[in-house]
Structures are given as C-alpha cells and as structure tokens.
Amino acid sequence: MPIRNSLPRSQSRFVEMFSNERQHYRLNEVCKIITDGTHQPPEFVSCGIPFIFVSNIVNNEISYNTEKYITQETYNSLIVRTPIEMGDIILSTVGSYGHPAVVKNNKKFLFQRHIAYLKPKHEIVDSDFLHSALLSSNVQQQIDRQVKGIAQKTLNLSAIKQLVVPIPKILEQRKFARLKNHIDKSKLSTENSRKMIQNVIKYREK
C-alpha cells in the first residue's frame, strides 16, 4: 500500500477547490490511451535509452536514474504501443502502487508492465490537474479498494479505466495547474536555499 503522508500545499488547495465538484468522469472517458509497459523483458545494453521500473517513480516524479538501457532499435519497436509525449502520465500498479508522475520533457524512455500509461485528452483534462486528481484521497481510496492480491498488491488496467475523477471546466483546471506549478517552484527554491545554508554551515565547521 502506498504511504499516505500529510497533504502537500498543492494537494490541500486541490481539496479546497474541487472537493465539491459535481462533474465526474471515468479515466477511460478522459484518456485516449490507458495501457501498460512491455510484458516481454527487452534485451538490455550497457548504455542507451533508459528503461525504468516502479522504483523510478520517486515522490510522484520520474527518475531516469537506472541501470537498465535499451537500443534505439528496441525503443522504435516498443514505442508504438506506448507513444510517450510530454503531458502523458505514468502510474505504478504493483507493490508501491498508485503513484502517478507526469512526463515533463521529451527525454526518451520506456518502462516495464508494472507501470500503467495514460494519455490524457488535453481538450478535456489538464495533465497537472489529472496528476493531482489521482493523488487525491478520494481516488487513492478507490485505488485501495480495487487492488488485487495478497503477497503482491496489483492494480489492474480494467480497474484504472474505471477510476472516477472530478473534471471541472478546463479553464479551472489550468488555473489550478498554474497555482500548483507556482507552489512547486517555491518549494524547490526553499529546499535549494536550505541545502545551500547547510553546505555553508558544514564548510564553516571544517
């Protein structure tokens, strides 16, 4: 089961703004594609295009720090099934399930079958909004109810497609997305400042 920490500021604002939203849709109504990564382990090489696992979804963001790589040829054959673009979302489905991450750049990568792939319909839903919706307590509770298995909890694609999320007007979603990005940048700036201060203190203590 995912670890449920206290709500970050952006998630608190999400609750404030959309907890009473009347318009709700299933994920398969607001996404063009919902599938998962390759089921056949590809041939790995020492360097090339990153191949990521559930462990590469860190703090609901994608970490490309991996020891597994594939060739351009392998990438070309597999990307047809999961045509990854900026704004798409991946979601962990096994073990530490229910953690989403937005694809924020054009860096090439592929992923295993324990990660689901969501391609939002951008005319209906904003990626950053959907990311926060997936992290909301309501959707996380739906996920907890739908997982199967005992030793290894698994969230099936059929269950993901039926998850119900609030979908306000697109302008409201984008307004929230701008607010979320502002909060995230402020948090990053604060963390960087704290690290700089800690480094200065360590230097002076030498």
PDB file of N, CA and C in Angstrom, residues 19-108:
ATOM      1  N   SER A  19     -13.240  19.620  -4.035  1.00  0.00           N
ATOM      2  CA  SER A  19     -13.864  18.536  -3.265  1.00  0.00           C
ATOM      3  C   SER A  19     -15.370  18.458  -3.488  1.00  0.00           C
ATOM      4  N   ASN A  20     -15.982  19.573  -3.890  1.00  0.00           N
ATOM      5  CA  ASN A  20     -17.433  19.582  -4.131  1.00  0.00           C
ATOM      6  C   ASN A  20     -17.788  19.626  -5.621  1.00  0.00           C
ATOM      7  N   GLU A  21     -16.809  19.315  -6.465  1.00  0.00           N
ATOM      8  CA  GLU A  21     -17.051  19.329  -7.912  1.00  0.00           C
ATOM      9  C   GLU A  21     -18.141  18.319  -8.289  1.00  0.00           C
ATOM     10  N   ARG A  22     -19.079  18.766  -9.125  1.00  0.00           N
ATOM     11  CA  ARG A  22     -20.206  17.903  -9.498  1.00  0.00           C
ATOM     12  C   ARG A  22     -19.929  17.044 -10.725  1.00  0.00           C
ATOM     13  N   GLN A  23     -19.065  17.539 -11.616  1.00  0.00           N
ATOM     14  CA  GLN A  23     -18.774  16.789 -12.840  1.00  0.00           C
ATOM     15  C   GLN A  23     -17.696  15.751 -12.566  1.00  0.00           C
ATOM     16  N   HIS A  24     -18.022  14.497 -12.789  1.00  0.00           N
ATOM     17  CA  HIS A  24     -17.066  13.413 -12.608  1.00  0.00           C
ATOM     18  C   HIS A  24     -17.084  12.505 -13.841  1.00  0.00           C
ATOM     19  N   TYR A  25     -15.892  11.992 -14.186  1.00  0.00           N
ATOM     20  CA  TYR A  25     -15.772  11.092 -15.335  1.00  0.00           C
ATOM     21  C   TYR A  25     -14.858   9.930 -14.968  1.00  0.00           C
ATOM     22  N   ARG A  26     -15.056   8.817 -15.666  1.00  0.00           N
ATOM     23  CA  ARG A  26     -14.114   7.710 -15.531  1.00  0.00           C
ATOM     24  C   ARG A  26     -12.852   8.035 -16.336  1.00  0.00           C
ATOM     25  N   LEU A  27     -11.744   7.450 -15.915  1.00  0.00           N
ATOM     26  CA  LEU A  27     -10.479   7.743 -16.592  1.00  0.00           C
ATOM     27  C   LEU A  27     -10.517   7.388 -18.073  1.00  0.00           C
ATOM     28  N   ASN A  28     -11.211   6.296 -18.415  1.00  0.00           N
ATOM     29  CA  ASN A  28     -11.252   5.923 -19.829  1.00  0.00           C
ATOM     30  C   ASN A  28     -12.078   6.890 -20.676  1.00  0.00           C
ATOM     31  N   GLU A  29     -12.769   7.825 -20.026  1.00  0.00           N
ATOM     32  CA  GLU A  29     -13.510   8.852 -20.757  1.00  0.00           C
ATOM     33  C   GLU A  29     -12.668  10.104 -21.000  1.00  0.00           C
ATOM     34  N   VAL A  30     -11.596  10.261 -20.231  1.00  0.00           N
ATOM     35  CA  VAL A  30     -10.775  11.471 -20.365  1.00  0.00           C
ATOM     36  C   VAL A  30      -9.360  11.158 -20.851  1.00  0.00           C
ATOM     37  N   CYS A  31      -9.104   9.889 -21.193  1.00  0.00           N
ATOM     38  CA  CYS A  31      -7.798   9.493 -21.717  1.00  0.00           C
ATOM     39  C   CYS A  31      -7.964   8.798 -23.064  1.00  0.00           C
ATOM     40  N   LYS A  32      -7.068   9.098 -24.003  1.00  0.00           N
ATOM     41  CA  LYS A  32      -7.083   8.442 -25.312  1.00  0.00           C
ATOM     42  C   LYS A  32      -6.581   7.008 -25.201  1.00  0.00           C
ATOM     43  N   ILE A  33      -5.561   6.823 -24.365  1.00  0.00           N
ATOM     44  CA  ILE A  33      -4.935   5.510 -24.201  1.00  0.00           C
ATOM     45  C   ILE A  33      -4.756   5.229 -22.714  1.00  0.00           C
ATOM     46  N   ILE A  34      -5.104   4.015 -22.297  1.00  0.00           N
ATOM     47  CA  ILE A  34      -4.738   3.515 -20.973  1.00  0.00           C
ATOM     48  C   ILE A  34      -4.229   2.095 -21.177  1.00  0.00           C
ATOM     49  N   THR A  35      -2.937   1.916 -21.021  1.00  0.00           N
ATOM     50  CA  THR A  35      -2.337   0.599 -21.208  1.00  0.00           C
ATOM     51  C   THR A  35      -1.181   0.464 -20.224  1.00  0.00           C
ATOM     52  N   ASP A  36      -0.317  -0.525 -20.443  1.00  0.00           N
ATOM     53  CA  ASP A  36       0.834  -0.668 -19.554  1.00  0.00           C
ATOM     54  C   ASP A  36       2.093  -0.887 -20.371  1.00  0.00           C
ATOM     55  N   GLY A  37       3.230  -1.006 -19.677  1.00  0.00           N
ATOM     56  CA  GLY A  37       4.503  -1.169 -20.355  1.00  0.00           C
ATOM     57  C   GLY A  37       4.663  -2.554 -20.955  1.00  0.00           C
ATOM     58  N   THR A  38       5.801  -2.767 -21.586  1.00  0.00           N
ATOM     59  CA  THR A  38       6.050  -4.024 -22.273  1.00  0.00           C
ATOM     60  C   THR A  38       6.023  -5.205 -21.312  1.00  0.00           C
ATOM     61  N   HIS A  39       5.416  -6.310 -21.760  1.00  0.00           N
ATOM     62  CA  HIS A  39       5.312  -7.520 -20.941  1.00  0.00           C
ATOM     63  C   HIS A  39       6.488  -8.459 -21.173  1.00  0.00           C
ATOM     64  N   GLN A  40       7.244  -8.229 -22.238  1.00  0.00           N
ATOM     65  CA  GLN A  40       8.408  -9.050 -22.535  1.00  0.00           C
ATOM     66  C   GLN A  40       9.672  -8.268 -22.202  1.00  0.00           C
ATOM     67  N   PRO A  41      10.482  -8.745 -21.253  1.00  0.00           N
ATOM     68  CA  PRO A  41      11.718  -8.021 -20.920  1.00  0.00           C
ATOM     69  C   PRO A  41      12.594  -7.855 -22.157  1.00  0.00           C
ATOM     70  N   PRO A  42      12.935  -6.624 -22.504  1.00  0.00           N
ATOM     71  CA  PRO A  42      13.760  -6.411 -23.689  1.00  0.00           C
ATOM     72  C   PRO A  42      15.213  -6.794 -23.426  1.00  0.00           C
ATOM     73  N   GLU A  43      15.988  -6.862 -24.477  1.00  0.00           N
ATOM     74  CA  GLU A  43      17.425  -7.098 -24.315  1.00  0.00           C
ATOM     75  C   GLU A  43      18.072  -5.793 -23.858  1.00  0.00           C
ATOM     76  N   PHE A  44      18.741  -5.848 -22.727  1.00  0.00           N
ATOM     77  CA  PHE A  44      19.353  -4.646 -22.176  1.00  0.00           C
ATOM     78  C   PHE A  44      20.789  -4.487 -22.666  1.00  0.00           C
ATOM     79  N   VAL A  45      21.223  -3.231 -22.718  1.00  0.00           N
ATOM     80  CA  VAL A  45      22.590  -2.900 -23.128  1.00  0.00           C
ATOM     81  C   VAL A  45      23.212  -2.015 -22.047  1.00  0.00           C
ATOM     82  N   SER A  46      24.515  -1.774 -22.163  1.00  0.00           N
ATOM     83  CA  SER A  46      25.230  -1.041 -21.114  1.00  0.00           C
ATOM     84  C   SER A  46      24.914   0.448 -21.108  1.00  0.00           C
ATOM     85  N   CYS A  47      24.511   0.989 -22.239  1.00  0.00           N
ATOM     86  CA  CYS A  47      24.109   2.394 -22.303  1.00  0.00           C
ATOM     87  C   CYS A  47      23.123   2.562 -23.453  1.00  0.00           C
ATOM     88  N   GLY A  48      22.368   3.641 -23.399  1.00  0.00           N
ATOM     89  CA  GLY A  48      21.361   3.862 -24.433  1.00  0.00           C
ATOM     90  C   GLY A  48      20.168   4.601 -23.877  1.00  0.00           C
ATOM     91  N   ILE A  49      18.982   4.138 -24.200  1.00  0.00           N
ATOM     92  CA  ILE A  49      17.742   4.784 -23.761  1.00  0.00           C
ATOM     93  C   ILE A  49      17.293   4.159 -22.438  1.00  0.00           C
ATOM     94  N   PRO A  50      17.000   4.979 -21.408  1.00  0.00           N
ATOM     95  CA  PRO A  50      16.632   4.443 -20.093  1.00  0.00           C
ATOM     96  C   PRO A  50      15.377   3.569 -20.143  1.00  0.00           C
ATOM     97  N   PHE A  51      15.434   2.470 -19.411  1.00  0.00           N
ATOM     98  CA  PHE A  51      14.281   1.599 -19.217  1.00  0.00           C
ATOM     99  C   PHE A  51      13.976   1.636 -17.729  1.00  0.00           C
ATOM    100  N   ILE A  52      12.782   2.106 -17.362  1.00  0.00           N
ATOM    101  CA  ILE A  52      12.510   2.369 -15.951  1.00  0.00           C
ATOM    102  C   ILE A  52      11.515   1.383 -15.343  1.00  0.00           C
ATOM    103  N   PHE A  53      11.524   1.368 -14.005  1.00  0.00           N
ATOM    104  CA  PHE A  53      10.700   0.460 -13.218  1.00  0.00           C
ATOM    105  C   PHE A  53       9.870   1.265 -12.217  1.00  0.00           C
ATOM    106  N   VAL A  54       9.033   0.569 -11.443  1.00  0.00           N
ATOM    107  CA  VAL A  54       8.215   1.240 -10.431  1.00  0.00           C
ATOM    108  C   VAL A  54       9.088   2.075  -9.498  1.00  0.00           C
ATOM    109  N   SER A  55      10.272   1.567  -9.179  1.00  0.00           N
ATOM    110  CA  SER A  55      11.176   2.275  -8.266  1.00  0.00           C
ATOM    111  C   SER A  55      11.659   3.604  -8.830  1.00  0.00           C
ATOM    112  N   ASN A  56      11.450   3.835 -10.124  1.00  0.00           N
ATOM    113  CA  ASN A  56      11.855   5.099 -10.742  1.00  0.00           C
ATOM    114  C   ASN A  56      10.787   6.181 -10.634  1.00  0.00           C
ATOM    115  N   ILE A  57       9.657   5.862 -10.044  1.00  0.00           N
ATOM    116  CA  ILE A  57       8.659   6.892  -9.730  1.00  0.00           C
ATOM    117  C   ILE A  57       8.915   7.319  -8.291  1.00  0.00           C
ATOM    118  N   VAL A  58       9.597   8.450  -8.144  1.00  0.00           N
ATOM    119  CA  VAL A  58      10.072   8.923  -6.841  1.00  0.00           C
ATOM    120  C   VAL A  58       9.379  10.236  -6.501  1.00  0.00           C
ATOM    121  N   ASN A  59       8.700  10.277  -5.355  1.00  0.00           N
ATOM    122  CA  ASN A  59       7.959  11.482  -4.952  1.00  0.00           C
ATOM    123  C   ASN A  59       7.009  11.944  -6.057  1.00  0.00           C
ATOM    124  N   ASN A  60       6.394  10.964  -6.727  1.00  0.00           N
ATOM    125  CA  ASN A  60       5.423  11.226  -7.799  1.00  0.00           C
ATOM    126  C   ASN A  60       6.030  11.995  -8.968  1.00  0.00           C
ATOM    127  N   GLU A  61       7.322  11.763  -9.202  1.00  0.00           N
ATOM    128  CA  GLU A  61       8.014  12.281 -10.377  1.00  0.00           C
ATOM    129  C   GLU A  61       8.860  11.160 -10.964  1.00  0.00           C
ATOM    130  N   ILE A  62       9.269  11.338 -12.230  1.00  0.00           N
ATOM    131  CA  ILE A  62      10.050  10.306 -12.910  1.00  0.00           C
ATOM    132  C   ILE A  62      11.533  10.520 -12.658  1.00  0.00           C
ATOM    133  N   SER A  63      12.200   9.475 -12.170  1.00  0.00           N
ATOM    134  CA  SER A  63      13.654   9.477 -12.051  1.00  0.00           C
ATOM    135  C   SER A  63      14.216   8.604 -13.171  1.00  0.00           C
ATOM    136  N   TYR A  64      15.135   9.174 -13.952  1.00  0.00           N
ATOM    137  CA  TYR A  64      15.732   8.422 -15.054  1.00  0.00           C
ATOM    138  C   TYR A  64      17.014   7.726 -14.619  1.00  0.00           C
ATOM    139  N   ASN A  65      17.268   7.694 -13.330  1.00  0.00           N
ATOM    140  CA  ASN A  65      18.458   7.049 -12.781  1.00  0.00           C
ATOM    141  C   ASN A  65      18.237   5.539 -12.762  1.00  0.00           C
ATOM    142  N   THR A  66      18.765   4.858 -13.739  1.00  0.00           N
ATOM    143  CA  THR A  66      18.533   3.422 -13.892  1.00  0.00           C
ATOM    144  C   THR A  66      19.796   2.727 -14.361  1.00  0.00           C
ATOM    145  N   GLU A  67      19.856   1.431 -14.132  1.00  0.00           N
ATOM    146  CA  GLU A  67      20.977   0.630 -14.613  1.00  0.00           C
ATOM    147  C   GLU A  67      20.591  -0.167 -15.853  1.00  0.00           C
ATOM    148  N   LYS A  68      19.365   0.015 -16.322  1.00  0.00           N
ATOM    149  CA  LYS A  68      18.876  -0.729 -17.477  1.00  0.00           C
ATOM    150  C   LYS A  68      18.670   0.213 -18.665  1.00  0.00           C
ATOM    151  N   TYR A  69      19.200  -0.184 -19.822  1.00  0.00           N
ATOM    152  CA  TYR A  69      19.081   0.633 -21.029  1.00  0.00           C
ATOM    153  C   TYR A  69      18.731  -0.261 -22.215  1.00  0.00           C
ATOM    154  N   ILE A  70      18.114   0.354 -23.227  1.00  0.00           N
ATOM    155  CA  ILE A  70      17.779  -0.365 -24.454  1.00  0.00           C
ATOM    156  C   ILE A  70      18.320   0.400 -25.654  1.00  0.00           C
ATOM    157  N   THR A  71      18.408  -0.293 -26.783  1.00  0.00           N
ATOM    158  CA  THR A  71      18.904   0.339 -28.001  1.00  0.00           C
ATOM    159  C   THR A  71      17.810   1.165 -28.669  1.00  0.00           C
ATOM    160  N   GLN A  72      18.218   2.014 -29.604  1.00  0.00           N
ATOM    161  CA  GLN A  72      17.253   2.797 -30.370  1.00  0.00           C
ATOM    162  C   GLN A  72      16.327   1.874 -31.160  1.00  0.00           C
ATOM    163  N   GLU A  73      16.870   0.783 -31.669  1.00  0.00           N
ATOM    164  CA  GLU A  73      16.062  -0.168 -32.443  1.00  0.00           C
ATOM    165  C   GLU A  73      14.967  -0.791 -31.574  1.00  0.00           C
ATOM    166  N   THR A  74      15.331  -1.211 -30.370  1.00  0.00           N
ATOM    167  CA  THR A  74      14.337  -1.769 -29.446  1.00  0.00           C
ATOM    168  C   THR A  74      13.298  -0.723 -29.072  1.00  0.00           C
ATOM    169  N   TYR A  75      13.774   0.478 -28.824  1.00  0.00           N
ATOM    170  CA  TYR A  75      12.871   1.590 -28.492  1.00  0.00           C
ATOM    171  C   TYR A  75      11.858   1.806 -29.612  1.00  0.00           C
ATOM    172  N   ASN A  76      12.335   1.829 -30.857  1.00  0.00           N
ATOM    173  CA  ASN A  76      11.450   2.074 -32.003  1.00  0.00           C
ATOM    174  C   ASN A  76      10.362   1.008 -32.121  1.00  0.00           C
ATOM    175  N   SER A  77      10.688  -0.225 -31.772  1.00  0.00           N
ATOM    176  CA  SER A  77       9.705  -1.308 -31.897  1.00  0.00           C
ATOM    177  C   SER A  77       8.681  -1.286 -30.762  1.00  0.00           C
ATOM    178  N   LEU A  78       9.092  -0.796 -29.587  1.00  0.00           N
ATOM    179  CA  LEU A  78       8.197  -0.814 -28.425  1.00  0.00           C
ATOM    180  C   LEU A  78       7.389   0.465 -28.254  1.00  0.00           C
ATOM    181  N   ILE A  79       7.903   1.579 -28.757  1.00  0.00           N
ATOM    182  CA  ILE A  79       7.246   2.870 -28.525  1.00  0.00           C
ATOM    183  C   ILE A  79       5.903   2.960 -29.250  1.00  0.00           C
ATOM    184  N   VAL A  80       5.692   2.110 -30.246  1.00  0.00           N
ATOM    185  CA  VAL A  80       4.430   2.120 -30.996  1.00  0.00           C
ATOM    186  C   VAL A  80       3.249   1.874 -30.054  1.00  0.00           C
ATOM    187  N   ARG A  81       3.455   1.016 -29.078  1.00  0.00           N
ATOM    188  CA  ARG A  81       2.381   0.663 -28.137  1.00  0.00           C
ATOM    189  C   ARG A  81       2.156   1.754 -27.105  1.00  0.00           C
ATOM    190  N   THR A  82       3.218   2.426 -26.716  1.00  0.00           N
ATOM    191  CA  THR A  82       3.120   3.489 -25.705  1.00  0.00           C
ATOM    192  C   THR A  82       3.812   4.746 -26.237  1.00  0.00           C
ATOM    193  N   PRO A  83       3.164   5.479 -27.124  1.00  0.00           N
ATOM    194  CA  PRO A  83       3.784   6.652 -27.768  1.00  0.00           C
ATOM    195  C   PRO A  83       3.941   7.827 -26.799  1.00  0.00           C
ATOM    196  N   ILE A  84       4.973   7.769 -25.965  1.00  0.00           N
ATOM    197  CA  ILE A  84       5.158   8.721 -24.873  1.00  0.00           C
ATOM    198  C   ILE A  84       5.432  10.129 -25.392  1.00  0.00           C
ATOM    199  N   GLU A  85       4.707  11.094 -24.809  1.00  0.00           N
ATOM    200  CA  GLU A  85       4.899  12.506 -25.127  1.00  0.00           C
ATOM    201  C   GLU A  85       4.831  13.324 -23.840  1.00  0.00           C
ATOM    202  N   MET A  86       5.322  14.564 -23.915  1.00  0.00           N
ATOM    203  CA  MET A  86       5.153  15.471 -22.784  1.00  0.00           C
ATOM    204  C   MET A  86       3.673  15.595 -22.443  1.00  0.00           C
ATOM    205  N   GLY A  87       3.363  15.567 -21.153  1.00  0.00           N
ATOM    206  CA  GLY A  87       1.974  15.680 -20.720  1.00  0.00           C
ATOM    207  C   GLY A  87       1.295  14.352 -20.476  1.00  0.00           C
ATOM    208  N   ASP A  88       1.925  13.248 -20.897  1.00  0.00           N
ATOM    209  CA  ASP A  88       1.381  11.931 -20.580  1.00  0.00           C
ATOM    210  C   ASP A  88       1.657  11.619 -19.106  1.00  0.00           C
ATOM    211  N   ILE A  89       0.998  10.599 -18.592  1.00  0.00           N
ATOM    212  CA  ILE A  89       1.138  10.238 -17.181  1.00  0.00           C
ATOM    213  C   ILE A  89       1.436   8.751 -17.063  1.00  0.00           C
ATOM    214  N   ILE A  90       2.364   8.405 -16.176  1.00  0.00           N
ATOM    215  CA  ILE A  90       2.588   7.003 -15.839  1.00  0.00           C
ATOM    216  C   ILE A  90       2.145   6.790 -14.394  1.00  0.00           C
ATOM    217  N   LEU A  91       1.766   5.544 -14.078  1.00  0.00           N
ATOM    218  CA  LEU A  91       1.181   5.240 -12.769  1.00  0.00           C
ATOM    219  C   LEU A  91       1.658   3.868 -12.308  1.00  0.00           C
ATOM    220  N   SER A  92       2.251   3.791 -11.125  1.00  0.00           N
ATOM    221  CA  SER A  92       2.709   2.498 -10.608  1.00  0.00           C
ATOM    222  C   SER A  92       1.506   1.621 -10.270  1.00  0.00           C
ATOM    223  N   THR A  93       1.612   0.326 -10.592  1.00  0.00           N
ATOM    224  CA  THR A  93       0.459  -0.566 -10.414  1.00  0.00           C
ATOM    225  C   THR A  93       0.749  -1.802  -9.574  1.00  0.00           C
ATOM    226  N   VAL A  94       1.991  -2.027  -9.210  1.00  0.00           N
ATOM    227  CA  VAL A  94       2.349  -3.224  -8.446  1.00  0.00           C
ATOM    228  C   VAL A  94       3.255  -2.834  -7.283  1.00  0.00           C
ATOM    229  N   GLY A  95       3.051  -3.481  -6.131  1.00  0.00           N
ATOM    230  CA  GLY A  95       3.883  -3.167  -4.975  1.00  0.00           C
ATOM    231  C   GLY A  95       3.525  -1.802  -4.419  1.00  0.00           C
ATOM    232  N   SER A  96       4.384  -0.831  -4.659  1.00  0.00           N
ATOM    233  CA  SER A  96       4.102   0.554  -4.260  1.00  0.00           C
ATOM    234  C   SER A  96       3.206   1.174  -5.327  1.00  0.00           C
ATOM    235  N   TYR A  97       1.947   0.793  -5.297  1.00  0.00           N
ATOM    236  CA  TYR A  97       1.003   1.153  -6.360  1.00  0.00           C
ATOM    237  C   TYR A  97       0.384   2.528  -6.118  1.00  0.00           C
ATOM    238  N   GLY A  98      -0.215   3.084  -7.188  1.00  0.00           N
ATOM    239  CA  GLY A  98      -0.997   4.311  -7.050  1.00  0.00           C
ATOM    240  C   GLY A  98      -0.216   5.601  -7.083  1.00  0.00           C
ATOM    241  N   HIS A  99       1.054   5.543  -7.509  1.00  0.00           N
ATOM    242  CA  HIS A  99       1.867   6.757  -7.575  1.00  0.00           C
ATOM    243  C   HIS A  99       1.950   7.242  -9.028  1.00  0.00           C
ATOM    244  N   PRO A 100       1.393   8.408  -9.346  1.00  0.00           N
ATOM    245  CA  PRO A 100       1.447   8.939 -10.709  1.00  0.00           C
ATOM    246  C   PRO A 100       2.628   9.888 -10.902  1.00  0.00           C
ATOM    247  N   ALA A 101       3.030  10.051 -12.153  1.00  0.00           N
ATOM    248  CA  ALA A 101       4.063  11.032 -12.500  1.00  0.00           C
ATOM    249  C   ALA A 101       3.784  11.552 -13.900  1.00  0.00           C
ATOM    250  N   VAL A 102       3.942  12.853 -14.089  1.00  0.00           N
ATOM    251  CA  VAL A 102       3.724  13.477 -15.397  1.00  0.00           C
ATOM    252  C   VAL A 102       5.033  13.471 -16.181  1.00  0.00           C
ATOM    253  N   VAL A 103       4.966  13.158 -17.474  1.00  0.00           N
ATOM    254  CA  VAL A 103       6.131  13.265 -18.353  1.00  0.00           C
ATOM    255  C   VAL A 103       6.344  14.749 -18.646  1.00  0.00           C
ATOM    256  N   LYS A 104       7.463  15.307 -18.171  1.00  0.00           N
ATOM    257  CA  LYS A 104       7.664  16.753 -18.223  1.00  0.00           C
ATOM    258  C   LYS A 104       8.658  17.216 -19.279  1.00  0.00           C
ATOM    259  N   ASN A 105       9.234  16.273 -20.037  1.00  0.00           N
ATOM    260  CA  ASN A 105      10.185  16.662 -21.074  1.00  0.00           C
ATOM    261  C   ASN A 105      10.129  15.652 -22.217  1.00  0.00           C
ATOM    262  N   ASN A 106      10.986  15.849 -23.208  1.00  0.00           N
ATOM    263  CA  ASN A 106      10.990  14.978 -24.384  1.00  0.00           C
ATOM    264  C   ASN A 106      12.052  13.885 -24.310  1.00  0.00           C
ATOM    265  N   LYS A 107      12.580  13.644 -23.132  1.00  0.00           N
ATOM    266  CA  LYS A 107      13.598  12.608 -22.957  1.00  0.00           C
ATOM    267  C   LYS A 107      13.007  11.238 -23.287  1.00  0.00           C
ATOM    268  N   LYS A 108      13.724  10.476 -24.082  1.00  0.00           N
ATOM    269  CA  LYS A 108      13.249   9.145 -24.454  1.00  0.00           C
ATOM    270  C   LYS A 108      13.410   8.175 -23.287  1.00  0.00           C
TER     271      LYS A 108
END
